[in-house]
Coordinates of C-alpha atoms in Angstrom, one line a residue:
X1 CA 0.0 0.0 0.0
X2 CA 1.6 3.3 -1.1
X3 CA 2.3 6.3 1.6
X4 CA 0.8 8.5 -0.8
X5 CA -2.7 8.5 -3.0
X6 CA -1.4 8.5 -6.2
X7 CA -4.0 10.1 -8.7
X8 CA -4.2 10.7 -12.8
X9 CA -5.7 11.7 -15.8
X10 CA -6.0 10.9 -19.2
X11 CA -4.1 12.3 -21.8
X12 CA -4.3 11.9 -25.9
X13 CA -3.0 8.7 -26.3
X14 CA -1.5 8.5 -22.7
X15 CA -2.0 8.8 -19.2
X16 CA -0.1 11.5 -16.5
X17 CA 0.1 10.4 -13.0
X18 CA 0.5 12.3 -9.9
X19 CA 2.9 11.6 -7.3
X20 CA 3.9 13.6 -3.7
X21 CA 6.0 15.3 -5.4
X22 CA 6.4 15.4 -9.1
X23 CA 4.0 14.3 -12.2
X24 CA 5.3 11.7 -14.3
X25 CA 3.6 11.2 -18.5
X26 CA 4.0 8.4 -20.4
X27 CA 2.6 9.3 -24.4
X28 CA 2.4 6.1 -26.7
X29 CA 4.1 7.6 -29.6
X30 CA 2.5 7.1 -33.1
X31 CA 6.3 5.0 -34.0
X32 CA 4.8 2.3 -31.1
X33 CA 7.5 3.4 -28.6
X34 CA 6.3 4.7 -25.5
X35 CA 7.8 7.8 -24.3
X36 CA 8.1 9.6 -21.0
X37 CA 9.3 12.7 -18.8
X38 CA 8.2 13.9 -15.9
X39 CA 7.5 17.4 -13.6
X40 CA 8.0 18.7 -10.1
X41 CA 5.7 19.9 -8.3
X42 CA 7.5 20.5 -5.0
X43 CA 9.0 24.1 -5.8
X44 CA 7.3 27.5 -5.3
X45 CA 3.8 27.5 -4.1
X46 CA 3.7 23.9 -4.5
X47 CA 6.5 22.9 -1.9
X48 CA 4.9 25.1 0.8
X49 CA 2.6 24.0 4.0
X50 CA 0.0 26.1 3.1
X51 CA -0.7 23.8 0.3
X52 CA -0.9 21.2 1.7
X53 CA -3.7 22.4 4.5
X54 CA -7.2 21.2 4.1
X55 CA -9.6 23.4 1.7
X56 CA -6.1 25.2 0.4
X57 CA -4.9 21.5 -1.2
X58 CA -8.0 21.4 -2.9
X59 CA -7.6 24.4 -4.9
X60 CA -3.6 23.5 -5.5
X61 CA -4.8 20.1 -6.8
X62 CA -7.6 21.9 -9.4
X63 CA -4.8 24.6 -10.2
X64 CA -2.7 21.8 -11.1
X65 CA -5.4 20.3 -13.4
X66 CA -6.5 22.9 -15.1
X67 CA -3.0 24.6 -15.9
X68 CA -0.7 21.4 -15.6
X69 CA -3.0 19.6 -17.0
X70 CA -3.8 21.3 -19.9
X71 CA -0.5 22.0 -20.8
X72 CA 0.0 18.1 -21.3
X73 CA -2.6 17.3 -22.6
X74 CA -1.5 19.7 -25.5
X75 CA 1.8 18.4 -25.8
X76 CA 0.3 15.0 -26.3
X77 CA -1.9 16.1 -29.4
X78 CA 1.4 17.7 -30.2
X79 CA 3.8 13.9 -29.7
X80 CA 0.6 12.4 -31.7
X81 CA 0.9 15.3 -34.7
X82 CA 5.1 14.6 -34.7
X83 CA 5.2 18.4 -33.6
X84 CA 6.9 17.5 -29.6
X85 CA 8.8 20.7 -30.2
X86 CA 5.9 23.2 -30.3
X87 CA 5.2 24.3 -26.6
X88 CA 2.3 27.0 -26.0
X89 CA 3.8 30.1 -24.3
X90 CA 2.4 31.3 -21.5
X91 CA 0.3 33.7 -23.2
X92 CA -1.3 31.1 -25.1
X93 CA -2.0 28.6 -22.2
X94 CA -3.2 31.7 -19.7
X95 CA -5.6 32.2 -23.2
X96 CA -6.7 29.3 -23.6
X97 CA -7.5 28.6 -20.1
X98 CA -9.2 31.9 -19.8
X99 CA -11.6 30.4 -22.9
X100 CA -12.6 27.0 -21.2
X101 CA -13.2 28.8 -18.2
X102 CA -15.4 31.5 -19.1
X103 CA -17.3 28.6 -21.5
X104 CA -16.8 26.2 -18.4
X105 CA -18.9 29.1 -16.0
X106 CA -20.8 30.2 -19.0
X107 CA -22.5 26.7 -19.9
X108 CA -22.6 24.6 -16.6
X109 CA -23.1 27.6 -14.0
X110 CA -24.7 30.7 -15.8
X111 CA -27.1 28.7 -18.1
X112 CA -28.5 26.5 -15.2
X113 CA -29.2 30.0 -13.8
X114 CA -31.3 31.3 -16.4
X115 CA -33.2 28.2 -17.3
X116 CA -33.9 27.5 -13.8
X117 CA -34.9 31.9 -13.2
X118 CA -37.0 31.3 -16.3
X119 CA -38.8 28.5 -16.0
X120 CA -40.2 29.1 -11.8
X121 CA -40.1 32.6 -12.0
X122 CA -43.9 32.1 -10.9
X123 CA -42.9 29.6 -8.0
X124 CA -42.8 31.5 -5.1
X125 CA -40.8 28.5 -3.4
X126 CA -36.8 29.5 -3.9
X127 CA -35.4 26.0 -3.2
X128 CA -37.6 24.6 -6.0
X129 CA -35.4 27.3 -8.3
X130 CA -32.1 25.9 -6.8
X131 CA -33.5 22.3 -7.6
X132 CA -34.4 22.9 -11.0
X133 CA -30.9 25.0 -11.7
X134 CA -29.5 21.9 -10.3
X135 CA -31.5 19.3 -12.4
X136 CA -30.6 21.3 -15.6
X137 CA -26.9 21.6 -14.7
X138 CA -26.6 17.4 -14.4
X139 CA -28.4 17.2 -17.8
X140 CA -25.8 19.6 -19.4
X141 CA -23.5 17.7 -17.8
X142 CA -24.4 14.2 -18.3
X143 CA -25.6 15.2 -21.6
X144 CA -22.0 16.6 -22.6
X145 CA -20.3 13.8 -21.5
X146 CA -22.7 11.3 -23.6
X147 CA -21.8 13.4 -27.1
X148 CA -18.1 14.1 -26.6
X149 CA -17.9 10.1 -25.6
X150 CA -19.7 9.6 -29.0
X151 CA -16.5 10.6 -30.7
X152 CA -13.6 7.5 -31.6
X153 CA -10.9 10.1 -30.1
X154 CA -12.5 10.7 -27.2
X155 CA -13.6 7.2 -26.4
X156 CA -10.0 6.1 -26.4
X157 CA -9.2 8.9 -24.0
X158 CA -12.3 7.2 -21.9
X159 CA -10.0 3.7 -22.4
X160 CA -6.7 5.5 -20.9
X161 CA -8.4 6.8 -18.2
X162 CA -9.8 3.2 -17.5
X163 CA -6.0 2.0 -17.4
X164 CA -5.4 4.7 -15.3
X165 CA -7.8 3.9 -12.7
X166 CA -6.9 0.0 -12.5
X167 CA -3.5 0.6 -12.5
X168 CA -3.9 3.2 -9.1
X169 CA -6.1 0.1 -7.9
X170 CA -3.3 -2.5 -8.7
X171 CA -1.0 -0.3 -6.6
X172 CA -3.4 0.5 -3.6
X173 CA -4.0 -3.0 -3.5
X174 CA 0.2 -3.6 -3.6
X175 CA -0.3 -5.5 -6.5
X176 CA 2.8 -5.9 -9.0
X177 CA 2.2 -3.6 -11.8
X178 CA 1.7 -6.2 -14.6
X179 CA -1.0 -5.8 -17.6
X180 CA -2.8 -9.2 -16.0
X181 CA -2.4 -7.7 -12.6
X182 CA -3.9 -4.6 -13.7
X183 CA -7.0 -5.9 -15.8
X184 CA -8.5 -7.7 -12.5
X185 CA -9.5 -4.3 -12.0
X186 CA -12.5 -2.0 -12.2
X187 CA -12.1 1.2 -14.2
X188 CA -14.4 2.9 -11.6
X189 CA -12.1 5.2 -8.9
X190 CA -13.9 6.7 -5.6
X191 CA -11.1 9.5 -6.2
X192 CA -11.7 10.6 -9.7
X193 CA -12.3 13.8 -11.3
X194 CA -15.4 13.0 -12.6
X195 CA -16.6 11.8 -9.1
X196 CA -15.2 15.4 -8.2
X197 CA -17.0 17.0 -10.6
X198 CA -20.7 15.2 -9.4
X199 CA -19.8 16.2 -5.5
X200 CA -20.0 19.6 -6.6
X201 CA -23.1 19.9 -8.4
X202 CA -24.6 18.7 -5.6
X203 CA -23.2 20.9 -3.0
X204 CA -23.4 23.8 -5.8
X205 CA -27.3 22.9 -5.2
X206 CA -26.9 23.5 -1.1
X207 CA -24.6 26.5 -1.5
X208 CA -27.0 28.4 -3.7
X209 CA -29.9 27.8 -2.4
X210 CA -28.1 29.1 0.6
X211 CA -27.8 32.5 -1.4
X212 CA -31.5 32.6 -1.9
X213 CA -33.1 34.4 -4.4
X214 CA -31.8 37.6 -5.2
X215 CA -31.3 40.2 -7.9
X216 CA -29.8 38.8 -11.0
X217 CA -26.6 40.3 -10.2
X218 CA -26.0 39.1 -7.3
X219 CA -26.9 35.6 -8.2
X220 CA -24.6 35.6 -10.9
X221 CA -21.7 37.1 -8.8
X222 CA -22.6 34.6 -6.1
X223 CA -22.2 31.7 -8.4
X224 CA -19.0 32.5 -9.7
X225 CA -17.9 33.7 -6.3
X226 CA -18.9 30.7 -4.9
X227 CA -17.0 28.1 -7.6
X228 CA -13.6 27.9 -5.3
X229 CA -15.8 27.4 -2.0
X230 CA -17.7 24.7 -3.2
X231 CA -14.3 23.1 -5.4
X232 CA -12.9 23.1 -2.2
X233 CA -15.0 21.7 0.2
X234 CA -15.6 19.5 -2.8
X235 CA -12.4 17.5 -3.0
X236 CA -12.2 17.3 1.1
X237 CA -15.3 15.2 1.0
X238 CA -14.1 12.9 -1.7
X239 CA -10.4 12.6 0.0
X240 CA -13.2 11.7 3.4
X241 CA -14.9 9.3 1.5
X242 CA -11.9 7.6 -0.3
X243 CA -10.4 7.0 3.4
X244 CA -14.0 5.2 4.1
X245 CA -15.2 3.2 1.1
X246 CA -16.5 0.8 3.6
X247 CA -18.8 3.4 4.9
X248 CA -22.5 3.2 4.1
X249 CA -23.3 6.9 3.9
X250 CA -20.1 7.6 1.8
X251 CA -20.8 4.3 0.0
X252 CA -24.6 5.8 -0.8
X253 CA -22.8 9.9 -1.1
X254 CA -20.5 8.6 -4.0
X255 CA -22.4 5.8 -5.6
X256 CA -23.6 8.9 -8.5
X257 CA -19.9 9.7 -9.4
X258 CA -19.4 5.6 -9.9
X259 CA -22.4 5.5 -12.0
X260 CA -20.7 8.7 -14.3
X261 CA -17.9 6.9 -14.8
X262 CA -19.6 4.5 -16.7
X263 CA -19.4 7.2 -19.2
X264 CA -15.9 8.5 -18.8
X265 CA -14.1 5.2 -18.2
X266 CA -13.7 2.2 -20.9
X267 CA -12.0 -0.8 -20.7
X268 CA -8.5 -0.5 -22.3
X269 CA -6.7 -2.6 -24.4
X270 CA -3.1 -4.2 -23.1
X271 CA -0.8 -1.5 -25.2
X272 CA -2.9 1.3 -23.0
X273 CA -2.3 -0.3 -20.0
X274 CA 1.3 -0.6 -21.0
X275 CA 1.2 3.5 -20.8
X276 CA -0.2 3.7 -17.6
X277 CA 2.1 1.1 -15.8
X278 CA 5.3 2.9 -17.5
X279 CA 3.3 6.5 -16.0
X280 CA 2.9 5.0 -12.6
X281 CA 6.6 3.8 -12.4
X282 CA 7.7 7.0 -13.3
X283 CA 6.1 9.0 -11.0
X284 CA 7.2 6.6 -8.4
X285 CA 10.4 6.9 -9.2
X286 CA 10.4 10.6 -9.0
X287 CA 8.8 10.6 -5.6
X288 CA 12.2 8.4 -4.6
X289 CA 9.3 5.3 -4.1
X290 CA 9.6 1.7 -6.0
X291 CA 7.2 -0.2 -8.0
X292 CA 5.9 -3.2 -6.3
X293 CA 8.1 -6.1 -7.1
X294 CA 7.3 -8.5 -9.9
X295 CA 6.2 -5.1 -11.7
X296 CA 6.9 -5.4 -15.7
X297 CA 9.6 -2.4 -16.8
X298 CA 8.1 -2.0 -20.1
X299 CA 10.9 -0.1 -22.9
X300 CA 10.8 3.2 -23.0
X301 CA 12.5 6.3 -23.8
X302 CA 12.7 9.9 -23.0
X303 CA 10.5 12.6 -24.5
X304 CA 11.9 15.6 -26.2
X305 CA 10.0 19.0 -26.2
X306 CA 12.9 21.8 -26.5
X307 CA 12.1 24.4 -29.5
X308 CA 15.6 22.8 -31.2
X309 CA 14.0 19.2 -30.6
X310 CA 11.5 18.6 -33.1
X311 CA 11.5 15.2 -32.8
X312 CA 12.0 12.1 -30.8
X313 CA 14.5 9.9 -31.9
X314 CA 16.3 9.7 -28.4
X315 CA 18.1 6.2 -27.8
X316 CA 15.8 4.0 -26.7
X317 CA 16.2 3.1 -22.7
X318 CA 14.4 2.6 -20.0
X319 CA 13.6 5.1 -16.4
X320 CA 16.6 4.9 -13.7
X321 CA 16.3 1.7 -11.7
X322 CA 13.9 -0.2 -14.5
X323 CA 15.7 -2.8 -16.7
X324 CA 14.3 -1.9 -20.2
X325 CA 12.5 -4.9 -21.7
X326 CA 10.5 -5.3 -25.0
X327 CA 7.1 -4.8 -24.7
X328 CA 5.7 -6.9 -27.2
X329 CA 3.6 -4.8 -28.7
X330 CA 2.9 -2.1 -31.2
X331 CA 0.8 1.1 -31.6
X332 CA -2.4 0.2 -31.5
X333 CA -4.2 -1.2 -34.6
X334 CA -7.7 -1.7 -33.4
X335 CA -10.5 0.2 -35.6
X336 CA -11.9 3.0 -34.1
X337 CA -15.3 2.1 -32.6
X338 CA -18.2 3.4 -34.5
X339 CA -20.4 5.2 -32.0

């Protein structure tokens, strides 16, 4: 059982896992190879106590995913185009964030809103307003998820994530990181994003019915106002209920979030899992931990992203402390699914 709760994402064509202390990526490049580098994340306001306090980690943790997160998962459209030495500036990531935000607030916060002030503006009962908002904010939601998963692409982003979850569950469970080891498990996790993400549309429907009804302003301040609050308090309850699975409130709390990632989690292939295992070791090599023993140490090489390095034809080896081995197997070859 690892000292620390290792957590992920999914990435184009990969997976990035986070350690204590640094984030490791591991990118299956379109050649077959799987390549790698990895992050710290224990300088500046990272390495400091605050950060690490409850409510304060929370918002370090969804800083982390929205700018670290999104600056790899562009640089692994970039490894899948053969363009590794393209990095956004930070102009263009501050941009871009700035979009998905505003679009993020726009469609699941702001629209609720108005649907919701629309639609009871002859109910005199406010909490029946908050409920509706609520209701139309999980349809958006659900609804979004349902179409984007329609797409081939992102349906084998759902399949890395899957390898992502099993391999954290392999690990928790002090399993050796092998691809049979790993497929024994579910692709559900009781710390995932998307769990995350269902925790606060439910206690978004608590804290602003809190607010009450007031003038549109203020309603619409509030619920932007109100979007670090509730991320917060958020990702304390699902750190409570990952510590107490066994739990029948939590169990009862969370089971919503399982159910969503039915949508956002697919079962992977072997060459995905591959990516995940080689992520994991990584980042447990940065945080100065080992991979269970009998783990596989798949081959693997570096990955380049300088400006001068346009592309990735580094000598093939593998992470320090992981004999490099053949993997077997090459990029994947299975048709796209059709829906």
């Amino acid at each position: 059982m690892p000292s620390y709760n290792y957590g992920g994402q999914a990435l184009i064509e990969g997976v990035m896992m986070r350690g204590r202390d640094a984030i490791a990526v591991a990118l299956r490049h379109p050649d077959g190879g799987i390549v790698f580098a990895t992050e710290r994340l224990d300088s500046g306001f990272h390495g400091t106590r605050w950060s690490k306090w409850p409510l304060i980690r929370g918002l370090v943790v969804l800083y982390e995913t929205l700018v670290v997160g999104t600056r790899w998962l562009v640089r692994s459209a970039n490894v899948q185009a053969e363009e590794e030495g393209v990095e956004l500036g930070k102009g263009s990531i501050i941009l871009m964030l700035t979009l998905t935000l505003a679009a993020g607030i726009g469609i699941f916060f702001l629209l609720p809103l108005l649907v919701a002030s629309v639609t009871t503006a002859n109910v005199e009962n406010g909490f029946v307003q908050h409920l509706v908002e609520g209701l139309v904010r999980v349809a958006i939601f659900l609804g979004y998820l349902v179409l984007i998963g329609r797409a081939p692409d992102i349906r084998r982003v759902f399949q890395y994530h899957g390898a992502e979850h099993m391999t954290i569950h392999a690990l928790e469970a002090g399993d050796p990181l092998t691809v049979d080891e790993v497929r024994k498990y579910p692709t559900a996790h009781q710390r995932c994003g998307t769990e995350f993400l269902v925790v606060v549309i439910l206690l978004s429907i608590i804290a602003f019915s809190l607010v009450g009804r007031q003038t549109p302003v203020v309603m619409v301040v509030s619920r932007i106002l109100l979007i670090p609050v509730i991320a917060a308090v958020g990702y304390e309850i699902l750190r409570f209920g990952a510590r107490h699975r066994a739990n029948p409130v939590m169990k009862v709390l969370l089971y919503p979030g399982l159910l969503v990632q039915m949508i956002t989690t697919k079962r992977p292939t072997d060459d995905m899992i591959e990516v995940a295992i080689v992520s994991m070791e990584e980042a447990l090599e940065a945080d100065g931990a080992t991979a269970p023993s009998g783990s596989e140490a798949f081959e693997r090489r570096p990955m380049r992203l300088g400006p001068t390095e346009a592309t990735t034809e580094a000598t093939t080896g593998a992470a320090p402390g992981i004999a490099a081995t053949p993997t077997g197997s090459t990029a994947p070859t299975d048709p796209p699914p059709g829906s």
